[in-house]
Every structure is written in C-alpha cells, then in structure tokens.
mmCIF file of C-alpha atoms and ligand atoms in Angstrom:
data_model
loop_
_atom_site.group_PDB
_atom_site.id
_atom_site.type_symbol
_atom_site.label_atom_id
_atom_site.label_comp_id
_atom_site.label_asym_id
_atom_site.label_seq_id
_atom_site.Cartn_x
_atom_site.Cartn_y
_atom_site.Cartn_z
ATOM 1 C CA MET A 21 93.498 3.088 -80.288
ATOM 2 C CA ASN A 22 95.420 5.993 -81.887
ATOM 3 C CA LYS A 23 93.340 9.016 -82.861
ATOM 4 C CA ILE A 24 92.113 8.914 -86.433
ATOM 5 C CA LYS A 25 91.774 12.159 -88.359
ATOM 6 C CA ARG A 26 89.268 11.875 -91.191
ATOM 7 C CA THR A 27 90.179 13.400 -94.524
ATOM 8 C CA ASN A 28 88.966 13.045 -98.067
ATOM 9 C CA GLN A 29 90.494 10.116 -99.869
ATOM 10 C CA PRO A 30 94.176 10.908 -100.351
ATOM 11 C CA SER A 31 95.800 10.030 -103.662
ATOM 12 C CA ASP A 32 98.352 7.957 -101.791
ATOM 13 C CA LEU A 33 98.824 6.944 -98.206
ATOM 14 C CA ASN A 34 100.253 10.203 -96.960
ATOM 15 C CA THR A 35 98.278 11.381 -93.937
ATOM 16 C CA SER A 36 96.712 9.746 -90.902
ATOM 17 C CA SER A 37 93.174 9.074 -92.058
ATOM 18 C CA SER A 38 90.536 6.483 -92.565
ATOM 19 C CA PHE A 39 88.808 5.705 -95.799
ATOM 20 C CA GLN A 40 86.277 3.252 -97.096
ATOM 21 C CA LEU A 41 86.639 0.917 -100.011
ATOM 22 C CA ASN A 42 83.798 -0.686 -101.914
ATOM 23 C CA LEU A 43 84.910 -4.220 -102.571
ATOM 24 C CA LYS A 44 82.844 -6.671 -104.594
ATOM 25 C CA ASN A 45 80.613 -7.762 -101.719
ATOM 26 C CA LYS A 46 81.371 -5.418 -98.899
ATOM 27 C CA LYS A 47 82.301 -1.864 -97.926
ATOM 28 C CA ILE A 48 85.347 -1.944 -95.699
ATOM 29 C CA THR A 49 87.268 0.600 -93.625
ATOM 30 C CA VAL A 50 90.999 1.147 -93.882
ATOM 31 C CA TYR A 51 92.690 2.967 -90.974
ATOM 32 C CA HIS A 52 95.919 4.571 -92.032
ATOM 33 C CA PHE A 53 98.690 5.835 -89.745
ATOM 34 C CA ASN A 54 102.023 7.478 -90.344
ATOM 35 C CA ASN A 55 103.736 5.631 -87.502
ATOM 36 C CA LEU A 56 102.817 2.581 -85.497
ATOM 37 C CA SER A 57 104.801 0.148 -83.409
ATOM 38 C CA SER A 58 103.342 -2.653 -85.529
ATOM 39 C CA THR A 59 100.080 -2.903 -87.437
ATOM 40 C CA MET A 60 99.756 -6.312 -85.742
ATOM 41 C CA ASP A 61 99.544 -4.664 -82.306
ATOM 42 C CA LEU A 62 96.822 -2.214 -83.277
ATOM 43 C CA ALA A 63 94.977 -4.897 -85.269
ATOM 44 C CA LYS A 64 94.893 -7.143 -82.202
ATOM 45 C CA GLU A 65 93.552 -4.320 -80.041
ATOM 46 C CA THR A 66 90.982 -3.374 -82.698
ATOM 47 C CA ALA A 67 89.852 -6.968 -83.234
ATOM 48 C CA GLU A 68 89.463 -7.500 -79.504
ATOM 49 C CA LYS A 69 87.498 -4.295 -79.013
ATOM 50 C CA GLY A 70 85.172 -5.340 -81.834
ATOM 51 C CA CYS A 71 85.336 -4.374 -85.487
ATOM 52 C CA ALA A 72 83.891 -5.490 -88.802
ATOM 53 C CA ASN A 73 85.244 -8.387 -90.822
ATOM 54 C CA LEU A 74 87.938 -7.151 -93.251
ATOM 55 C CA THR A 75 88.933 -4.037 -91.301
ATOM 56 C CA VAL A 76 92.413 -2.937 -92.356
ATOM 57 C CA ILE A 77 95.187 -1.168 -90.409
ATOM 58 C CA VAL A 78 97.999 0.304 -92.499
ATOM 59 C CA ALA A 79 101.141 2.221 -91.483
ATOM 60 C CA ASP A 80 103.838 4.109 -93.388
ATOM 61 C CA ARG A 81 106.464 3.115 -90.869
ATOM 62 C CA GLN A 82 106.631 0.637 -88.030
ATOM 63 C CA THR A 83 109.012 1.033 -85.150
ATOM 64 C CA LYS A 84 108.586 -2.588 -84.055
ATOM 65 C CA GLY A 85 107.594 -4.353 -87.245
ATOM 66 C CA ARG A 86 107.829 -8.078 -86.717
ATOM 67 C CA GLY A 87 108.241 -11.102 -88.894
ATOM 68 C CA ARG A 88 107.704 -14.784 -88.327
ATOM 69 C CA LEU A 89 109.605 -16.456 -85.487
ATOM 70 C CA LYS A 90 110.075 -13.097 -83.730
ATOM 71 C CA ARG A 91 112.324 -11.709 -86.456
ATOM 72 C CA THR A 92 112.410 -7.935 -86.999
ATOM 73 C CA TRP A 93 110.594 -6.699 -90.083
ATOM 74 C CA TYR A 94 112.434 -3.538 -91.165
ATOM 75 C CA SER A 95 109.718 -1.079 -92.114
ATOM 76 C CA SER A 96 111.313 1.890 -93.792
ATOM 77 C CA GLU A 97 109.333 4.604 -95.545
ATOM 78 C CA GLY A 98 107.957 3.698 -98.967
ATOM 79 C CA GLY A 99 106.953 0.141 -98.101
ATOM 80 C CA LEU A 100 103.379 -1.024 -97.594
ATOM 81 C CA TYR A 101 102.757 -2.463 -94.125
ATOM 82 C CA PHE A 102 99.263 -3.545 -93.222
ATOM 83 C CA THR A 103 97.144 -6.021 -91.319
ATOM 84 C CA VAL A 104 93.768 -7.327 -92.434
ATOM 85 C CA ILE A 105 91.452 -8.310 -89.590
ATOM 86 C CA LEU A 106 89.268 -11.251 -90.532
ATOM 87 C CA LYS A 107 86.296 -12.489 -88.579
ATOM 88 C CA PRO A 108 85.297 -15.488 -90.653
ATOM 89 C CA ASP A 109 82.418 -17.726 -89.830
ATOM 90 C CA ILE A 110 84.141 -20.971 -90.759
ATOM 91 C CA ALA A 111 85.636 -23.968 -88.997
ATOM 92 C CA PRO A 112 88.963 -23.169 -87.269
ATOM 93 C CA SER A 113 90.464 -26.149 -89.115
ATOM 94 C CA LEU A 114 90.163 -24.106 -92.336
ATOM 95 C CA ALA A 115 91.931 -20.999 -90.989
ATOM 96 C CA TYR A 116 95.182 -21.869 -92.830
ATOM 97 C CA ARG A 117 93.423 -21.118 -96.129
ATOM 98 C CA PHE A 118 93.403 -17.351 -95.556
ATOM 99 C CA ASN A 119 97.210 -17.071 -95.583
ATOM 100 C CA PHE A 120 97.396 -18.978 -98.843
ATOM 101 C CA ALA A 121 94.555 -16.842 -100.240
ATOM 102 C CA ALA A 122 96.566 -13.715 -99.397
ATOM 103 C CA SER A 123 99.716 -14.989 -101.184
ATOM 104 C CA VAL A 124 97.756 -16.110 -104.216
ATOM 105 C CA SER A 125 95.868 -12.794 -104.441
ATOM 106 C CA LEU A 126 98.975 -10.636 -104.223
ATOM 107 C CA ASN A 127 100.809 -12.807 -106.718
ATOM 108 C CA LYS A 128 97.948 -12.298 -109.184
ATOM 109 C CA ILE A 129 97.977 -8.524 -108.697
ATOM 110 C CA LEU A 130 101.752 -8.292 -109.137
ATOM 111 C CA LYS A 131 101.490 -10.087 -112.465
ATOM 112 C CA LYS A 132 98.339 -8.416 -113.795
ATOM 113 C CA HIS A 133 99.032 -4.800 -112.834
ATOM 114 C CA TYR A 134 102.828 -4.558 -112.542
ATOM 115 C CA ASN A 135 103.928 -7.335 -114.889
ATOM 116 C CA ILE A 136 105.996 -8.908 -112.115
ATOM 117 C CA SER A 137 106.331 -12.679 -112.265
ATOM 118 C CA ALA A 138 106.795 -13.888 -108.735
ATOM 119 C CA THR A 139 107.046 -17.279 -107.087
ATOM 120 C CA LEU A 140 105.647 -18.437 -103.776
ATOM 121 C CA LYS A 141 107.890 -19.852 -101.088
ATOM 122 C CA TRP A 142 106.326 -21.968 -98.355
ATOM 123 C CA PRO A 143 104.529 -20.949 -96.340
ATOM 124 C CA ASN A 144 103.667 -17.415 -97.513
ATOM 125 C CA ASP A 145 106.658 -15.494 -98.861
ATOM 126 C CA ILE A 146 106.546 -13.949 -102.292
ATOM 127 C CA LEU A 147 109.840 -13.934 -104.183
ATOM 128 C CA VAL A 148 111.143 -12.486 -107.405
ATOM 129 C CA ASN A 149 114.359 -14.109 -108.635
ATOM 130 C CA GLN A 150 114.612 -15.720 -105.181
ATOM 131 C CA LYS A 151 114.531 -12.276 -103.490
ATOM 132 C CA LYS A 152 111.742 -11.426 -101.109
ATOM 133 C CA ILE A 153 109.217 -8.830 -102.217
ATOM 134 C CA CYS A 154 106.592 -9.661 -99.611
ATOM 135 C CA GLY A 155 106.346 -11.412 -96.259
ATOM 136 C CA MET A 156 103.259 -12.421 -94.332
ATOM 137 C CA LEU A 157 102.525 -13.155 -90.719
ATOM 138 C CA SER A 158 99.259 -14.316 -89.219
ATOM 139 C CA GLU A 159 97.923 -14.329 -85.685
ATOM 140 C CA MET A 160 94.731 -16.062 -84.709
ATOM 141 C CA GLU A 161 92.521 -16.035 -81.648
ATOM 142 C CA GLY A 162 89.775 -18.540 -80.965
ATOM 143 C CA ASP A 163 89.229 -22.073 -79.823
ATOM 144 C CA SER A 164 88.619 -25.433 -81.442
ATOM 145 C CA CYS A 165 85.005 -24.463 -82.228
ATOM 146 C CA LYS A 166 85.199 -20.822 -83.249
ATOM 147 C CA ILE A 167 87.603 -18.310 -84.785
ATOM 148 C CA ASN A 168 87.397 -14.942 -82.989
ATOM 149 C CA TYR A 169 89.739 -13.294 -85.473
ATOM 150 C CA ILE A 170 92.612 -13.973 -87.821
ATOM 151 C CA ASN A 171 94.969 -11.055 -88.401
ATOM 152 C CA ILE A 172 97.057 -11.314 -91.537
ATOM 153 C CA GLY A 173 99.995 -8.915 -91.557
ATOM 154 C CA ILE A 174 101.537 -8.181 -94.912
ATOM 155 C CA GLY A 175 104.734 -6.289 -95.633
ATOM 156 C CA ILE A 176 105.431 -5.411 -99.266
ATOM 157 C CA ASN A 177 108.615 -3.771 -100.493
ATOM 158 C CA VAL A 178 107.084 -1.151 -102.769
ATOM 159 C CA ASN A 179 109.015 2.133 -103.097
ATOM 160 C CA ASN A 180 111.446 1.501 -100.234
ATOM 161 C CA ASN A 181 115.036 0.494 -100.719
ATOM 162 C CA PRO A 182 115.546 -2.623 -98.636
ATOM 163 C CA THR A 183 118.412 -1.930 -96.226
ATOM 164 C CA LYS A 184 121.806 -3.641 -96.024
ATOM 165 C CA LEU A 185 120.237 -5.762 -93.303
ATOM 166 C CA GLU A 186 117.933 -7.280 -95.935
ATOM 167 C CA PRO A 187 120.287 -8.363 -98.725
ATOM 168 C CA THR A 188 117.788 -10.912 -99.983
ATOM 169 C CA ALA A 189 114.952 -8.423 -100.457
ATOM 170 C CA VAL A 190 113.761 -6.561 -103.545
ATOM 171 C CA SER A 191 111.177 -3.817 -104.098
ATOM 172 C CA ILE A 192 108.562 -3.264 -106.792
ATOM 173 C CA LYS A 193 110.209 0.089 -107.613
ATOM 174 C CA ALA A 194 113.587 -1.552 -108.182
ATOM 175 C CA LEU A 195 111.991 -4.115 -110.478
ATOM 176 C CA ILE A 196 109.815 -1.891 -112.637
ATOM 177 C CA LYS A 197 111.902 1.294 -112.303
ATOM 178 C CA LYS A 198 109.042 3.507 -111.215
ATOM 179 C CA THR A 199 107.299 4.653 -108.086
ATOM 180 C CA VAL A 200 104.051 2.883 -107.373
ATOM 181 C CA SER A 201 100.938 4.184 -105.555
ATOM 182 C CA ARG A 202 100.708 2.152 -102.379
ATOM 183 C CA LYS A 203 97.055 3.053 -102.036
ATOM 184 C CA LYS A 204 96.297 1.622 -105.466
ATOM 185 C CA LEU A 205 98.262 -1.529 -104.710
ATOM 186 C CA LEU A 206 96.467 -1.956 -101.398
ATOM 187 C CA THR A 207 93.068 -1.443 -103.048
ATOM 188 C CA LEU A 208 93.820 -3.896 -105.845
ATOM 189 C CA PHE A 209 95.000 -6.463 -103.330
ATOM 190 C CA LEU A 210 91.979 -6.091 -101.036
ATOM 191 C CA TYR A 211 89.581 -6.370 -103.955
ATOM 192 C CA GLU A 212 91.285 -9.549 -105.196
ATOM 193 C CA PHE A 213 91.601 -10.991 -101.698
ATOM 194 C CA GLU A 214 87.902 -10.502 -100.981
ATOM 195 C CA LYS A 215 87.073 -12.388 -104.187
ATOM 196 C CA THR A 216 89.505 -15.190 -103.336
ATOM 197 C CA ILE A 217 88.018 -15.741 -99.877
ATOM 198 C CA GLU A 218 84.398 -15.448 -101.024
ATOM 199 C CA ASN A 219 83.772 -19.196 -100.932
ATOM 200 C CA ILE A 220 86.885 -20.263 -99.112
ATOM 201 C CA ASP A 221 85.170 -23.221 -97.453
ATOM 202 C CA LYS A 222 84.645 -24.717 -100.945
ATOM 203 C CA ASN A 223 87.589 -23.284 -102.904
ATOM 204 C CA ASN A 224 90.932 -24.187 -101.416
ATOM 205 C CA PRO A 225 93.574 -21.599 -102.437
ATOM 206 C CA VAL A 226 96.396 -24.062 -101.737
ATOM 207 C CA LEU A 227 95.775 -25.607 -105.172
ATOM 208 C CA GLU A 228 96.423 -22.262 -106.903
ATOM 209 C CA TRP A 229 99.361 -21.584 -104.557
ATOM 210 C CA LYS A 230 100.999 -24.842 -105.660
ATOM 211 C CA LYS A 231 101.018 -23.705 -109.304
ATOM 212 C CA TYR A 232 103.372 -20.826 -108.435
ATOM 213 C CA ASN A 233 105.332 -22.378 -105.588
ATOM 214 C CA THR A 234 109.098 -22.530 -105.658
ATOM 215 C CA THR A 235 109.573 -24.805 -102.638
ATOM 216 C CA ILE A 236 108.405 -28.232 -103.766
ATOM 217 C CA ASN A 237 111.350 -30.314 -105.032
ATOM 218 C CA LYS A 238 113.909 -28.097 -103.324
ATOM 219 C CA TYR A 239 116.212 -29.111 -100.494
ATOM 220 C CA VAL A 240 115.198 -27.022 -97.527
ATOM 221 C CA LYS A 241 116.004 -26.176 -93.950
ATOM 222 C CA ILE A 242 112.925 -25.538 -91.812
ATOM 223 C CA VAL A 243 113.401 -23.581 -88.619
ATOM 224 C CA THR A 244 110.626 -23.718 -86.037
ATOM 225 C CA THR A 245 110.606 -22.400 -82.475
ATOM 226 C CA LYS A 246 111.604 -25.884 -81.287
ATOM 227 C CA ASP A 247 113.465 -27.555 -84.123
ATOM 228 C CA VAL A 248 115.609 -27.311 -87.220
ATOM 229 C CA LEU A 249 114.652 -29.851 -89.876
ATOM 230 C CA THR A 250 116.362 -30.528 -93.185
ATOM 231 C CA GLY A 251 115.391 -32.557 -96.202
ATOM 232 C CA LYS A 252 113.695 -32.375 -99.566
ATOM 233 C CA ALA A 253 110.309 -30.654 -99.788
ATOM 234 C CA VAL A 254 108.377 -33.292 -101.699
ATOM 235 C CA ASP A 255 104.886 -31.827 -101.459
ATOM 236 C CA VAL A 256 102.514 -29.392 -99.806
ATOM 237 C CA ASP A 257 99.231 -31.110 -99.029
ATOM 238 C CA GLU A 258 95.768 -29.601 -99.281
ATOM 239 C CA THR A 259 95.998 -28.266 -95.714
ATOM 240 C CA GLY A 260 99.146 -26.306 -96.545
ATOM 241 C CA THR A 261 101.358 -28.747 -94.620
ATOM 242 C CA LEU A 262 104.843 -29.237 -96.043
ATOM 243 C CA ILE A 263 105.922 -32.834 -96.582
ATOM 244 C CA LEU A 264 109.614 -33.176 -95.929
ATOM 245 C CA LYS A 265 111.638 -36.213 -96.970
ATOM 246 C CA GLY A 266 114.648 -36.807 -94.729
ATOM 247 C CA LYS A 267 117.981 -38.332 -95.818
ATOM 248 C CA ASP A 268 116.808 -41.706 -94.471
ATOM 249 C CA GLY A 269 113.730 -41.523 -96.716
ATOM 250 C CA SER A 270 111.292 -40.882 -93.883
ATOM 251 C CA LEU A 271 108.457 -38.404 -94.453
ATOM 252 C CA LYS A 272 107.668 -35.660 -91.933
ATOM 253 C CA LYS A 273 104.745 -33.254 -91.912
ATOM 254 C CA VAL A 274 105.657 -29.661 -91.107
ATOM 255 C CA ILE A 275 102.813 -27.329 -90.175
ATOM 256 C CA TYR A 276 104.771 -24.115 -89.601
ATOM 257 C CA GLY A 277 108.262 -22.737 -89.701
ATOM 258 C CA ASP A 278 110.641 -20.570 -91.621
ATOM 259 C CA CYS A 279 111.864 -22.166 -94.785
ATOM 260 C CA PHE A 280 115.305 -21.726 -96.344
ATOM 261 C CA HIS A 281 115.988 -23.129 -99.778
ATOM 262 C CA HIS A 282 119.268 -24.907 -100.465
ATOM 263 C CA ALA A 283 120.926 -25.842 -103.722
ATOM 264 C CA ASN A 284 121.109 -29.506 -102.633
HETATM 265 C C1 LIG S 12 107.913 -12.561 -92.444
HETATM 266 O O1 LIG S 12 108.260 -12.667 -93.621
HETATM 267 O O2 LIG S 12 108.612 -12.994 -91.530
HETATM 268 C C2 LIG S 12 106.608 -11.888 -92.149
HETATM 269 C C3 LIG S 12 106.706 -10.399 -92.298
HETATM 270 C C4 LIG S 12 105.395 -9.688 -91.981
HETATM 271 C C5 LIG S 12 105.566 -8.187 -91.965
HETATM 272 C C6 LIG S 12 104.254 -7.481 -91.833
HETATM 273 S S1 LIG S 12 104.391 -5.737 -92.096
HETATM 274 C C7 LIG S 12 102.776 -5.510 -91.555
HETATM 275 C C8 LIG S 12 102.590 -6.414 -90.363
HETATM 276 N N1 LIG S 12 103.078 -5.758 -89.169
HETATM 277 C C9 LIG S 12 104.136 -6.368 -88.653
HETATM 278 O O3 LIG S 12 104.737 -6.012 -87.618
HETATM 279 N N2 LIG S 12 104.444 -7.440 -89.383
HETATM 280 C C10 LIG S 12 103.544 -7.614 -90.503
#
C-alpha cells in the first residue's frame, strides 16, 4: 500500500493524508492520495489485507481510472474519485442493494446541498439534463454464502472540466458556477450513505431509486460483455434487474450492462 502521511484535517483534499470521519453509527478512515492508478486497485489490495467496513480510498487523479465494461474513466484534477470498501454481514443475494444505495444517497446530497436536480440512469449513473455527473463501478469478492467485500468506486465531476473525450459529461462547477469543496461533498455523501445502508436488509433502496430513474419507459440499447440487446425498458424489479421488452413483445431480464437511451 502507498505510504500515508498523516496531517491535520485539510480544508479540502489537497495533500496525501488520512483522516477520520464520525458518521452516524461509526468512525471511519479515509485514505487520500494525490495520484493512484485507480482507487479500485488500492481498495482491492486494502480489502484483501484486512480493513474495517466503510474504509475509503480517495485520489485527486487516477492514471488508470476505469469504468464499467473496461472503459477508461478520465480522472482529471478537480474531480472526486473514490472507492468505499464494504464488508457487510448480509446475504450475497442482497449485494446489489449497495450500488442503488450509493446512487440514491448521492442524488439526495446533490439536491439538498447543491440544488442540483439529477436523474438516475440504470444501473447507477447520475445524470443532469441527460449528461453524466457521476458514474459508479462495483467489484465484489465472496462466494454464494458470504461477501468478503464489495468495493464501490464512484467518480464525480466536481470542479473538473470534462474533456473533449467526454462530450456527454457535466460537472457540479459548471452547473452551479462555483467551486465546490470535494472534502465536504465526500463527507456529506458518506454520512448519507451510511444512513441509507443502516438497515439495508429491510429497506430496499431500489424503491427510492425508481422514483428518480430516467430509464424506465425509454428505448434502450444494453451492452454487456457478451451481448447487445435493444428494446423498451419497461421496469426495474426489486432486485435492480432491468426488464426489457423486445420488438416481438418478449420480456428479457438484464442483470448488468451499460445502458444507452434512445429517442425511440
Ligand atoms: C462508469 O460510469 O463506467 C463507472 C465509472 C467509475 C469511476 C470511478 S472513479 C473512482 C473509482 N476508480 C476507478 O478506477 N473507477 C471508479
């Protein structure tokens, strides 16, 4: 693991350091780095070596930031790039709930603290006027009986200017015309996220996610590692599975994939 220099709490994420946050139920540690290949890589290493539930790895820049389906996640300075390591004691069949909890929590924070009205695109993108403000990626390790860890990687366009390679992206700064403290945003998110997952076995965040979703009723193309599927997204069920209606009227269940919205 990279060396961590301890400092007092910085006002924003500007030096390599670690700091603790007192969430509602738990004190957690956030490890912050100027440069990493990907917060997902260090999170995996950290989770495998052993760390507490809700340990966070955050980086100012990533040289190999990755998105879903092996896409590159451009991670220029000013964005917020982090991975939350979860070690939940719940059935692996409920693991999908954490991704939805993360989208729902960030959506709430964007509205409450930055007055940004976003929508949620299946499975976990956050959009403003159909432009992407946040993407999420999760990696899980375990077996059918036990989750060893779930790492949720979150990239938020905060003060960065999305590059020409990301024409469909937008940042918080561009929307509200001011620079935002990434540390404050991260803290607000983690606090909200901890509350959302408090009783996640009983409270399914997919129901809240559906209220803000922009995918249901749209014609979509779903790209998976094996397939490209097209049709109308008619529902997302309580397990987060997308129900796709094909041209012939048949219904297909889609568990994962990248989703592109179409006009018709
Ligand atoms: C996607 O929309 O395809 C998912 C993007 C996920 C990006 C985040 S940034 C922090 C973490 N580290 C990575 O390399 N990827 C995730």
